[in-house]
PDB file of C-alpha atoms in Angstrom:
ATOM      1  CA  UNK A   1     -23.627  50.351  33.225  1.00 65.00           C
ATOM      2  CA  UNK A   2     -21.439  52.502  30.917  1.00 77.00           C
ATOM      3  CA  UNK A   3     -18.397  51.399  28.959  1.00 85.00           C
ATOM      4  CA  UNK A   4     -15.999  53.170  26.589  1.00 84.00           C
ATOM      5  CA  UNK A   5     -14.807  51.647  23.356  1.00 83.00           C
ATOM      6  CA  UNK A   6     -12.456  53.054  20.736  1.00 81.00           C
ATOM      7  CA  UNK A   7     -14.068  51.514  17.552  1.00 84.00           C
ATOM      8  CA  UNK A   8     -17.669  50.444  17.576  1.00 88.00           C
ATOM      9  CA  UNK A   9     -19.297  48.762  14.581  1.00 89.00           C
ATOM     10  CA  UNK A  10     -23.103  48.296  14.619  1.00 89.00           C
ATOM     11  CA  UNK A  11     -24.172  45.172  12.764  1.00 89.00           C
ATOM     12  CA  UNK A  12     -22.443  41.773  12.181  1.00 92.00           C
ATOM     13  CA  UNK A  13     -23.475  41.491   8.562  1.00 90.00           C
ATOM     14  CA  UNK A  14     -21.061  41.302   5.627  1.00 91.00           C
ATOM     15  CA  UNK A  15     -19.993  44.908   5.816  1.00 89.00           C
ATOM     16  CA  UNK A  16     -19.609  44.998   9.567  1.00 90.00           C
ATOM     17  CA  UNK A  17     -17.570  41.809   9.706  1.00 93.00           C
ATOM     18  CA  UNK A  18     -15.421  42.755   6.726  1.00 93.00           C
ATOM     19  CA  UNK A  19     -14.690  46.209   8.274  1.00 91.00           C
ATOM     20  CA  UNK A  20     -13.825  44.712  11.621  1.00 92.00           C
ATOM     21  CA  UNK A  21     -11.503  42.111   9.958  1.00 95.00           C
ATOM     22  CA  UNK A  22      -9.806  44.836   7.839  1.00 93.00           C
ATOM     23  CA  UNK A  23      -9.066  46.723  11.036  1.00 91.00           C
ATOM     24  CA  UNK A  24      -7.940  43.625  12.806  1.00 94.00           C
ATOM     25  CA  UNK A  25      -5.400  42.907  10.077  1.00 95.00           C
ATOM     26  CA  UNK A  26      -3.964  46.334  10.693  1.00 92.00           C
ATOM     27  CA  UNK A  27      -3.758  45.760  14.457  1.00 92.00           C
ATOM     28  CA  UNK A  28      -6.786  47.924  15.343  1.00 87.00           C
ATOM     29  CA  UNK A  29      -9.243  46.337  17.788  1.00 88.00           C
ATOM     30  CA  UNK A  30     -12.994  46.959  17.345  1.00 88.00           C
ATOM     31  CA  UNK A  31     -16.238  45.819  18.921  1.00 90.00           C
ATOM     32  CA  UNK A  32     -19.201  44.728  16.837  1.00 91.00           C
ATOM     33  CA  UNK A  33     -22.675  45.137  18.314  1.00 91.00           C
ATOM     34  CA  UNK A  34     -25.087  42.605  16.882  1.00 92.00           C
ATOM     35  CA  UNK A  35     -28.741  42.578  17.814  1.00 90.00           C
ATOM     36  CA  UNK A  36     -29.299  38.821  17.143  1.00 91.00           C
ATOM     37  CA  UNK A  37     -28.096  36.168  19.494  1.00 92.00           C
ATOM     38  CA  UNK A  38     -25.875  34.505  16.748  1.00 91.00           C
ATOM     39  CA  UNK A  39     -24.779  35.197  13.145  1.00 89.00           C
ATOM     40  CA  UNK A  40     -27.797  35.779  10.997  1.00 83.00           C
ATOM     41  CA  UNK A  41     -27.957  33.338   8.138  1.00 70.00           C
ATOM     42  CA  UNK A  42     -30.927  35.055   6.505  1.00 73.00           C
ATOM     43  CA  UNK A  43     -30.426  35.702   2.791  1.00 78.00           C
ATOM     44  CA  UNK A  44     -29.287  33.127   0.419  1.00 90.00           C
ATOM     45  CA  UNK A  45     -26.400  33.890  -1.926  1.00 94.00           C
ATOM     46  CA  UNK A  46     -24.639  36.718  -3.830  1.00 93.00           C
ATOM     47  CA  UNK A  47     -22.575  36.807  -6.947  1.00 94.00           C
ATOM     48  CA  UNK A  48     -19.033  37.827  -6.148  1.00 95.00           C
ATOM     49  CA  UNK A  49     -17.059  39.413  -8.943  1.00 92.00           C
ATOM     50  CA  UNK A  50     -13.353  40.006  -9.407  1.00 91.00           C
ATOM     51  CA  UNK A  51     -13.032  43.228  -7.409  1.00 91.00           C
ATOM     52  CA  UNK A  52     -14.698  41.568  -4.371  1.00 94.00           C
ATOM     53  CA  UNK A  53     -12.323  38.619  -4.583  1.00 94.00           C
ATOM     54  CA  UNK A  54      -9.408  41.006  -4.440  1.00 93.00           C
ATOM     55  CA  UNK A  55     -10.951  42.351  -1.259  1.00 94.00           C
ATOM     56  CA  UNK A  56     -11.490  38.890   0.177  1.00 96.00           C
ATOM     57  CA  UNK A  57      -7.886  38.014  -0.662  1.00 96.00           C
ATOM     58  CA  UNK A  58      -6.715  41.131   1.275  1.00 95.00           C
ATOM     59  CA  UNK A  59      -8.808  40.013   4.227  1.00 96.00           C
ATOM     60  CA  UNK A  60      -7.302  36.521   4.118  1.00 97.00           C
ATOM     61  CA  UNK A  61     -10.549  34.543   3.647  1.00 97.00           C
ATOM     62  CA  UNK A  62     -10.747  34.056  -0.152  1.00 96.00           C
ATOM     63  CA  UNK A  63      -8.915  30.709  -0.397  1.00 96.00           C
ATOM     64  CA  UNK A  64     -11.255  28.871   1.966  1.00 96.00           C
ATOM     65  CA  UNK A  65     -14.287  30.202   0.135  1.00 97.00           C
ATOM     66  CA  UNK A  66     -12.800  29.156  -3.246  1.00 96.00           C
ATOM     67  CA  UNK A  67     -12.635  25.591  -2.036  1.00 96.00           C
ATOM     68  CA  UNK A  68     -16.360  25.418  -1.404  1.00 95.00           C
ATOM     69  CA  UNK A  69     -17.756  27.342  -4.354  1.00 97.00           C
ATOM     70  CA  UNK A  70     -17.652  26.692  -8.087  1.00 96.00           C
ATOM     71  CA  UNK A  71     -15.996  29.249 -10.422  1.00 95.00           C
ATOM     72  CA  UNK A  72     -18.546  30.343 -13.072  1.00 96.00           C
ATOM     73  CA  UNK A  73     -17.460  30.158 -16.727  1.00 94.00           C
ATOM     74  CA  UNK A  74     -20.000  32.319 -18.473  1.00 94.00           C
ATOM     75  CA  UNK A  75     -23.418  34.059 -18.304  1.00 94.00           C
ATOM     76  CA  UNK A  76     -26.100  32.911 -20.769  1.00 96.00           C
ATOM     77  CA  UNK A  77     -29.107  35.188 -21.354  1.00 96.00           C
ATOM     78  CA  UNK A  78     -32.355  33.815 -22.801  1.00 96.00           C
ATOM     79  CA  UNK A  79     -35.705  35.288 -23.768  1.00 95.00           C
ATOM     80  CA  UNK A  80     -38.348  34.076 -21.396  1.00 91.00           C
ATOM     81  CA  UNK A  81     -41.112  34.441 -24.012  1.00 88.00           C
ATOM     82  CA  UNK A  82     -39.410  32.808 -27.073  1.00 92.00           C
ATOM     83  CA  UNK A  83     -36.786  30.603 -25.405  1.00 91.00           C
ATOM     84  CA  UNK A  84     -34.174  31.931 -27.810  1.00 94.00           C
ATOM     85  CA  UNK A  85     -30.642  32.651 -26.565  1.00 94.00           C
ATOM     86  CA  UNK A  86     -30.012  36.419 -26.731  1.00 95.00           C
ATOM     87  CA  UNK A  87     -26.480  36.661 -25.458  1.00 94.00           C
ATOM     88  CA  UNK A  88     -23.571  34.624 -24.092  1.00 94.00           C
ATOM     89  CA  UNK A  89     -20.664  36.239 -22.273  1.00 90.00           C
ATOM     90  CA  UNK A  90     -17.777  34.089 -21.186  1.00 91.00           C
ATOM     91  CA  UNK A  91     -15.731  35.022 -18.057  1.00 88.00           C
ATOM     92  CA  UNK A  92     -12.204  34.970 -19.361  1.00 75.00           C
ATOM     93  CA  UNK A  93      -9.288  33.874 -17.255  1.00 66.00           C
ATOM     94  CA  UNK A  94      -7.825  37.331 -17.642  1.00 57.00           C
ATOM     95  CA  UNK A  95      -9.550  40.655 -18.079  1.00 52.00           C
ATOM     96  CA  UNK A  96      -8.256  44.236 -18.297  1.00 53.00           C
ATOM     97  CA  UNK A  97      -7.972  44.432 -14.536  1.00 55.00           C
ATOM     98  CA  UNK A  98      -6.498  40.962 -14.124  1.00 60.00           C
ATOM     99  CA  UNK A  99      -8.136  37.667 -13.313  1.00 71.00           C
ATOM    100  CA  UNK A 100     -11.884  37.802 -13.964  1.00 85.00           C
ATOM    101  CA  UNK A 101     -13.090  35.500 -11.146  1.00 91.00           C
ATOM    102  CA  UNK A 102     -16.854  35.093 -10.645  1.00 94.00           C
ATOM    103  CA  UNK A 103     -18.512  32.754  -8.127  1.00 96.00           C
ATOM    104  CA  UNK A 104     -21.870  32.578  -6.366  1.00 97.00           C
ATOM    105  CA  UNK A 105     -21.250  32.531  -2.597  1.00 96.00           C
ATOM    106  CA  UNK A 106     -23.564  31.250   0.051  1.00 95.00           C
ATOM    107  CA  UNK A 107     -24.102  34.139   2.435  1.00 94.00           C
ATOM    108  CA  UNK A 108     -23.904  32.017   5.556  1.00 93.00           C
ATOM    109  CA  UNK A 109     -20.564  30.606   4.605  1.00 95.00           C
ATOM    110  CA  UNK A 110     -19.185  34.053   3.844  1.00 96.00           C
ATOM    111  CA  UNK A 111     -20.281  35.342   7.189  1.00 95.00           C
ATOM    112  CA  UNK A 112     -18.797  32.370   9.024  1.00 95.00           C
ATOM    113  CA  UNK A 113     -15.483  32.755   7.156  1.00 96.00           C
ATOM    114  CA  UNK A 114     -15.184  36.449   8.186  1.00 96.00           C
ATOM    115  CA  UNK A 115     -16.241  35.884  11.787  1.00 96.00           C
ATOM    116  CA  UNK A 116     -13.860  32.911  12.226  1.00 96.00           C
ATOM    117  CA  UNK A 117     -10.839  35.264  11.657  1.00 97.00           C
ATOM    118  CA  UNK A 118     -11.907  37.683  14.363  1.00 97.00           C
ATOM    119  CA  UNK A 119     -11.001  37.446  18.108  1.00 95.00           C
ATOM    120  CA  UNK A 120     -13.804  35.727  20.065  1.00 90.00           C
ATOM    121  CA  UNK A 121     -14.589  38.918  22.029  1.00 92.00           C
ATOM    122  CA  UNK A 122     -14.972  41.055  18.932  1.00 94.00           C
ATOM    123  CA  UNK A 123     -18.674  40.312  18.357  1.00 95.00           C
ATOM    124  CA  UNK A 124     -21.191  41.033  21.098  1.00 94.00           C
ATOM    125  CA  UNK A 125     -24.446  39.276  20.383  1.00 95.00           C
ATOM    126  CA  UNK A 126     -27.858  40.239  21.744  1.00 94.00           C
ATOM    127  CA  UNK A 127     -26.574  43.863  21.705  1.00 92.00           C
ATOM    128  CA  UNK A 128     -29.258  45.893  19.987  1.00 91.00           C
ATOM    129  CA  UNK A 129     -28.623  49.612  19.733  1.00 89.00           C
ATOM    130  CA  UNK A 130     -31.927  51.391  20.299  1.00 89.00           C
ATOM    131  CA  UNK A 131     -30.705  55.022  20.395  1.00 88.00           C
ATOM    132  CA  UNK A 132     -27.791  57.354  19.971  1.00 85.00           C
ATOM    133  CA  UNK A 133     -27.390  60.534  22.118  1.00 86.00           C
ATOM    134  CA  UNK A 134     -24.987  63.447  21.861  1.00 80.00           C
ATOM    135  CA  UNK A 135     -22.937  64.142  24.995  1.00 80.00           C
ATOM    136  CA  UNK A 136     -20.452  66.832  24.103  1.00 77.00           C
ATOM    137  CA  UNK A 137     -17.672  65.317  21.976  1.00 73.00           C
ATOM    138  CA  UNK A 138     -18.974  61.856  22.866  1.00 78.00           C
ATOM    139  CA  UNK A 139     -21.834  59.801  21.440  1.00 79.00           C
ATOM    140  CA  UNK A 140     -23.809  57.503  23.828  1.00 87.00           C
ATOM    141  CA  UNK A 141     -25.041  54.307  22.386  1.00 88.00           C
ATOM    142  CA  UNK A 142     -28.039  53.003  24.351  1.00 91.00           C
ATOM    143  CA  UNK A 143     -28.637  49.266  24.133  1.00 92.00           C
ATOM    144  CA  UNK A 144     -31.813  47.331  24.556  1.00 91.00           C
ATOM    145  CA  UNK A 145     -30.463  45.684  27.719  1.00 90.00           C
ATOM    146  CA  UNK A 146     -30.190  49.032  29.509  1.00 92.00           C
ATOM    147  CA  UNK A 147     -26.430  49.459  29.195  1.00 92.00           C
ATOM    148  CA  UNK A 148     -24.659  52.300  27.482  1.00 92.00           C
ATOM    149  CA  UNK A 149     -21.462  52.485  25.416  1.00 89.00           C
ATOM    150  CA  UNK A 150     -19.522  55.789  25.050  1.00 87.00           C
ATOM    151  CA  UNK A 151     -17.732  56.527  21.771  1.00 81.00           C
ATOM    152  CA  UNK A 152     -16.782  59.356  19.487  1.00 65.00           C
ATOM    153  CA  UNK A 153     -17.634  59.579  15.793  1.00 44.00           C
ATOM    154  CA  UNK A 154     -14.863  60.148  13.235  1.00 33.00           C
ATOM    155  CA  UNK A 155     -15.897  61.192   9.764  1.00 29.00           C
ATOM    156  CA  UNK A 156     -13.816  60.915   6.602  1.00 25.00           C
ATOM    157  CA  UNK A 157     -13.177  64.683   6.775  1.00 25.00           C
ATOM    158  CA  UNK A 158     -10.699  63.947   9.596  1.00 27.00           C
ATOM    159  CA  UNK A 159      -8.415  62.353   6.952  1.00 31.00           C
ATOM    160  CA  UNK A 160      -8.053  59.028   8.699  1.00 34.00           C
ATOM    161  CA  UNK A 161      -7.408  55.905   6.628  1.00 35.00           C
ATOM    162  CA  UNK A 162      -5.931  52.545   7.555  1.00 38.00           C
ATOM    163  CA  UNK A 163      -2.698  53.559   5.857  1.00 37.00           C
ATOM    164  CA  UNK A 164      -2.428  56.404   8.394  1.00 40.00           C
ATOM    165  CA  UNK A 165      -2.462  54.110  11.404  1.00 42.00           C
ATOM    166  CA  UNK A 166       0.683  53.545  13.428  1.00 45.00           C
ATOM    167  CA  UNK A 167       1.133  52.734  17.168  1.00 44.00           C
ATOM    168  CA  UNK A 168       2.121  56.359  17.710  1.00 43.00           C
ATOM    169  CA  UNK A 169      -1.044  57.663  15.977  1.00 43.00           C
ATOM    170  CA  UNK A 170      -3.521  59.446  18.261  1.00 48.00           C
ATOM    171  CA  UNK A 171      -6.421  57.217  17.339  1.00 47.00           C
ATOM    172  CA  UNK A 172      -9.845  58.905  17.466  1.00 52.00           C
ATOM    173  CA  UNK A 173     -12.699  56.789  18.824  1.00 54.00           C
ATOM    174  CA  UNK A 174     -14.861  55.717  15.923  1.00 63.00           C
ATOM    175  CA  UNK A 175     -18.481  54.602  15.430  1.00 67.00           C
ATOM    176  CA  UNK A 176     -19.298  52.771  12.206  1.00 70.00           C
ATOM    177  CA  UNK A 177     -22.896  51.968  11.171  1.00 77.00           C
ATOM    178  CA  UNK A 178     -23.298  48.727   9.262  1.00 76.00           C
ATOM    179  CA  UNK A 179     -26.761  47.948  10.572  1.00 75.00           C
ATOM    180  CA  UNK A 180     -28.780  47.476   7.418  1.00 77.00           C
ATOM    181  CA  UNK A 181     -31.827  48.955   5.848  1.00 74.00           C
ATOM    182  CA  UNK A 182     -33.411  50.149   9.173  1.00 76.00           C
ATOM    183  CA  UNK A 183     -30.089  51.624  10.424  1.00 80.00           C
ATOM    184  CA  UNK A 184     -30.178  53.373  13.749  1.00 82.00           C
ATOM    185  CA  UNK A 185     -27.021  55.255  12.735  1.00 79.00           C
ATOM    186  CA  UNK A 186     -28.663  56.390   9.458  1.00 80.00           C
ATOM    187  CA  UNK A 187     -31.654  57.682  11.427  1.00 81.00           C
ATOM    188  CA  UNK A 188     -29.361  59.517  13.837  1.00 77.00           C
ATOM    189  CA  UNK A 189     -27.530  61.145  10.889  1.00 77.00           C
ATOM    190  CA  UNK A 190     -30.795  62.250   9.387  1.00 82.00           C
ATOM    191  CA  UNK A 191     -30.547  60.249   6.180  1.00 81.00           C
ATOM    192  CA  UNK A 192     -33.611  59.566   4.121  1.00 83.00           C
ATOM    193  CA  UNK A 193     -35.826  56.647   5.034  1.00 81.00           C
ATOM    194  CA  UNK A 194     -35.736  53.525   2.830  1.00 78.00           C
ATOM    195  CA  UNK A 195     -38.189  53.663  -0.118  1.00 79.00           C
ATOM    196  CA  UNK A 196     -39.750  51.020  -2.227  1.00 78.00           C
ATOM    197  CA  UNK A 197     -37.869  50.604  -5.517  1.00 77.00           C
ATOM    198  CA  UNK A 198     -40.932  49.337  -7.419  1.00 80.00           C
ATOM    199  CA  UNK A 199     -39.562  45.825  -7.887  1.00 83.00           C
ATOM    200  CA  UNK A 200     -40.538  42.631  -6.030  1.00 88.00           C
ATOM    201  CA  UNK A 201     -38.256  39.543  -5.717  1.00 91.00           C
ATOM    202  CA  UNK A 202     -38.196  35.949  -4.522  1.00 93.00           C
ATOM    203  CA  UNK A 203     -35.009  33.910  -4.138  1.00 93.00           C
ATOM    204  CA  UNK A 204     -33.813  30.692  -2.588  1.00 94.00           C
ATOM    205  CA  UNK A 205     -31.778  27.479  -2.887  1.00 93.00           C
ATOM    206  CA  UNK A 206     -32.529  24.279  -4.655  1.00 95.00           C
ATOM    207  CA  UNK A 207     -30.770  21.456  -2.850  1.00 95.00           C
ATOM    208  CA  UNK A 208     -29.765  18.263  -4.674  1.00 97.00           C
ATOM    209  CA  UNK A 209     -28.612  15.809  -1.981  1.00 97.00           C
ATOM    210  CA  UNK A 210     -27.175  13.479  -4.628  1.00 97.00           C
ATOM    211  CA  UNK A 211     -25.533  16.303  -6.648  1.00 97.00           C
ATOM    212  CA  UNK A 212     -26.739  18.196  -9.737  1.00 97.00           C
ATOM    213  CA  UNK A 213     -25.690  18.246 -13.411  1.00 95.00           C
ATOM    214  CA  UNK A 214     -25.773  21.945 -13.952  1.00 95.00           C
ATOM    215  CA  UNK A 215     -22.782  23.537 -15.670  1.00 95.00           C
ATOM    216  CA  UNK A 216     -20.888  26.290 -13.966  1.00 96.00           C
ATOM    217  CA  UNK A 217     -22.891  28.930 -15.720  1.00 96.00           C
ATOM    218  CA  UNK A 218     -25.155  31.871 -14.804  1.00 96.00           C
ATOM    219  CA  UNK A 219     -28.408  31.240 -16.692  1.00 96.00           C
ATOM    220  CA  UNK A 220     -30.643  34.326 -16.907  1.00 96.00           C
ATOM    221  CA  UNK A 221     -34.118  34.623 -18.485  1.00 96.00           C
ATOM    222  CA  UNK A 222     -35.726  38.015 -19.192  1.00 94.00           C
ATOM    223  CA  UNK A 223     -39.197  38.972 -20.360  1.00 90.00           C
ATOM    224  CA  UNK A 224     -41.715  41.767 -20.015  1.00 85.00           C
ATOM    225  CA  UNK A 225     -41.410  43.064 -16.440  1.00 87.00           C
ATOM    226  CA  UNK A 226     -39.693  39.880 -15.187  1.00 92.00           C
ATOM    227  CA  UNK A 227     -36.210  38.594 -14.792  1.00 94.00           C
ATOM    228  CA  UNK A 228     -35.143  35.168 -13.404  1.00 96.00           C
ATOM    229  CA  UNK A 229     -32.177  32.947 -13.312  1.00 96.00           C
ATOM    230  CA  UNK A 230     -30.248  30.272 -11.518  1.00 94.00           C
ATOM    231  CA  UNK A 231     -26.524  29.391 -10.992  1.00 95.00           C
ATOM    232  CA  UNK A 232     -24.764  26.731  -8.977  1.00 97.00           C
ATOM    233  CA  UNK A 233     -22.901  27.566  -5.829  1.00 97.00           C
ATOM    234  CA  UNK A 234     -21.386  24.155  -5.355  1.00 97.00           C
ATOM    235  CA  UNK A 235     -22.029  20.436  -6.103  1.00 96.00           C
ATOM    236  CA  UNK A 236     -25.368  20.330  -4.336  1.00 97.00           C
ATOM    237  CA  UNK A 237     -26.769  23.863  -4.023  1.00 96.00           C
ATOM    238  CA  UNK A 238     -28.218  25.920  -6.847  1.00 97.00           C
ATOM    239  CA  UNK A 239     -29.229  29.540  -6.173  1.00 97.00           C
ATOM    240  CA  UNK A 240     -32.349  30.822  -7.992  1.00 97.00           C
ATOM    241  CA  UNK A 241     -34.119  34.200  -8.137  1.00 96.00           C
ATOM    242  CA  UNK A 242     -37.196  35.801  -9.687  1.00 96.00           C
ATOM    243  CA  UNK A 243     -37.890  39.535  -9.939  1.00 94.00           C
ATOM    244  CA  UNK A 244     -40.982  41.359 -11.115  1.00 91.00           C
ATOM    245  CA  UNK A 245     -41.300  45.078 -11.959  1.00 88.00           C
ATOM    246  CA  UNK A 246     -45.037  46.031 -12.263  1.00 82.00           C
ATOM    247  CA  UNK A 247     -46.061  48.014 -15.295  1.00 78.00           C
ATOM    248  CA  UNK A 248     -48.134  51.232 -15.096  1.00 75.00           C
ATOM    249  CA  UNK A 249     -51.236  49.106 -15.738  1.00 76.00           C
ATOM    250  CA  UNK A 250     -50.311  46.729 -12.974  1.00 73.00           C
ATOM    251  CA  UNK A 251     -49.788  49.592 -10.557  1.00 71.00           C
ATOM    252  CA  UNK A 252     -53.184  51.230 -11.556  1.00 73.00           C
ATOM    253  CA  UNK A 253     -54.858  47.870 -11.093  1.00 76.00           C
ATOM    254  CA  UNK A 254     -53.374  47.473  -7.611  1.00 71.00           C
ATOM    255  CA  UNK A 255     -54.393  51.029  -6.594  1.00 71.00           C
ATOM    256  CA  UNK A 256     -58.012  50.241  -7.655  1.00 75.00           C
ATOM    257  CA  UNK A 257     -57.956  47.020  -5.693  1.00 76.00           C
ATOM    258  CA  UNK A 258     -56.762  48.912  -2.568  1.00 68.00           C
ATOM    259  CA  UNK A 259     -59.492  51.495  -3.044  1.00 70.00           C
ATOM    260  CA  UNK A 260     -62.105  48.755  -3.323  1.00 69.00           C
ATOM    261  CA  UNK A 261     -60.782  47.046  -0.251  1.00 68.00           C
ATOM    262  CA  UNK A 262     -60.849  50.352   1.697  1.00 63.00           C
ATOM    263  CA  UNK A 263     -64.529  50.869   0.679  1.00 64.00           C
ATOM    264  CA  UNK A 264     -65.445  47.357   1.714  1.00 66.00           C
ATOM    265  CA  UNK A 265     -64.042  47.896   5.186  1.00 60.00           C
ATOM    266  CA  UNK A 266     -65.905  51.232   5.777  1.00 55.00           C
TER     267      UNK A 266
END
């Protein structure tokens, strides 16, 4: 089965949903192809700064998110080895670019807020794109269920922006890739494969059913090769993270261990 769509977005993550909602606010319909059978709640939280809040305001979802997340007042940096405070930076009510608003958003609630504002038919779940094929001016998107969607690809060189759109505008069919680190669109474009940045991380939530006593602050602790911190999202959830960047000695020790393991398996 083959269908034709004007605007196709691959991936119902933050970027895909925000792009679709921005188009929707301008009266431009789009279709989001999501490989999962529902919104993916994987991931925990992200710190949203003032410029992102301006974008969320423009999309019309900021106020609902403000009601469920604390506004942070400052960031406090501490040495992990000595326990001494090394810096304290308040988030003033007004900065050079206006209101300096910082909050830690739960990823699942952000996704739900964006998806809630879209038409029900905008997101097609269980629609994994497994390949992209050239067909003259068209691009064929092959899905895992055997169906095909035909679309064109419009690049920024065409000069199209949302401000250019009007009902009389001859709208080019568009494919937008928002499908994450293993992007099918990136592979089709010939972009470089993802590479390891040399840093490992763990993150999660601490849930306090009866509420916590943490102040609305971003507490960060740094030491040799490590960085960790925690900050409250709301009255009951505190987001935490830990990152480790191995030293040259750590990397050499790991290589020797791998070499020893290879010898033992020969």
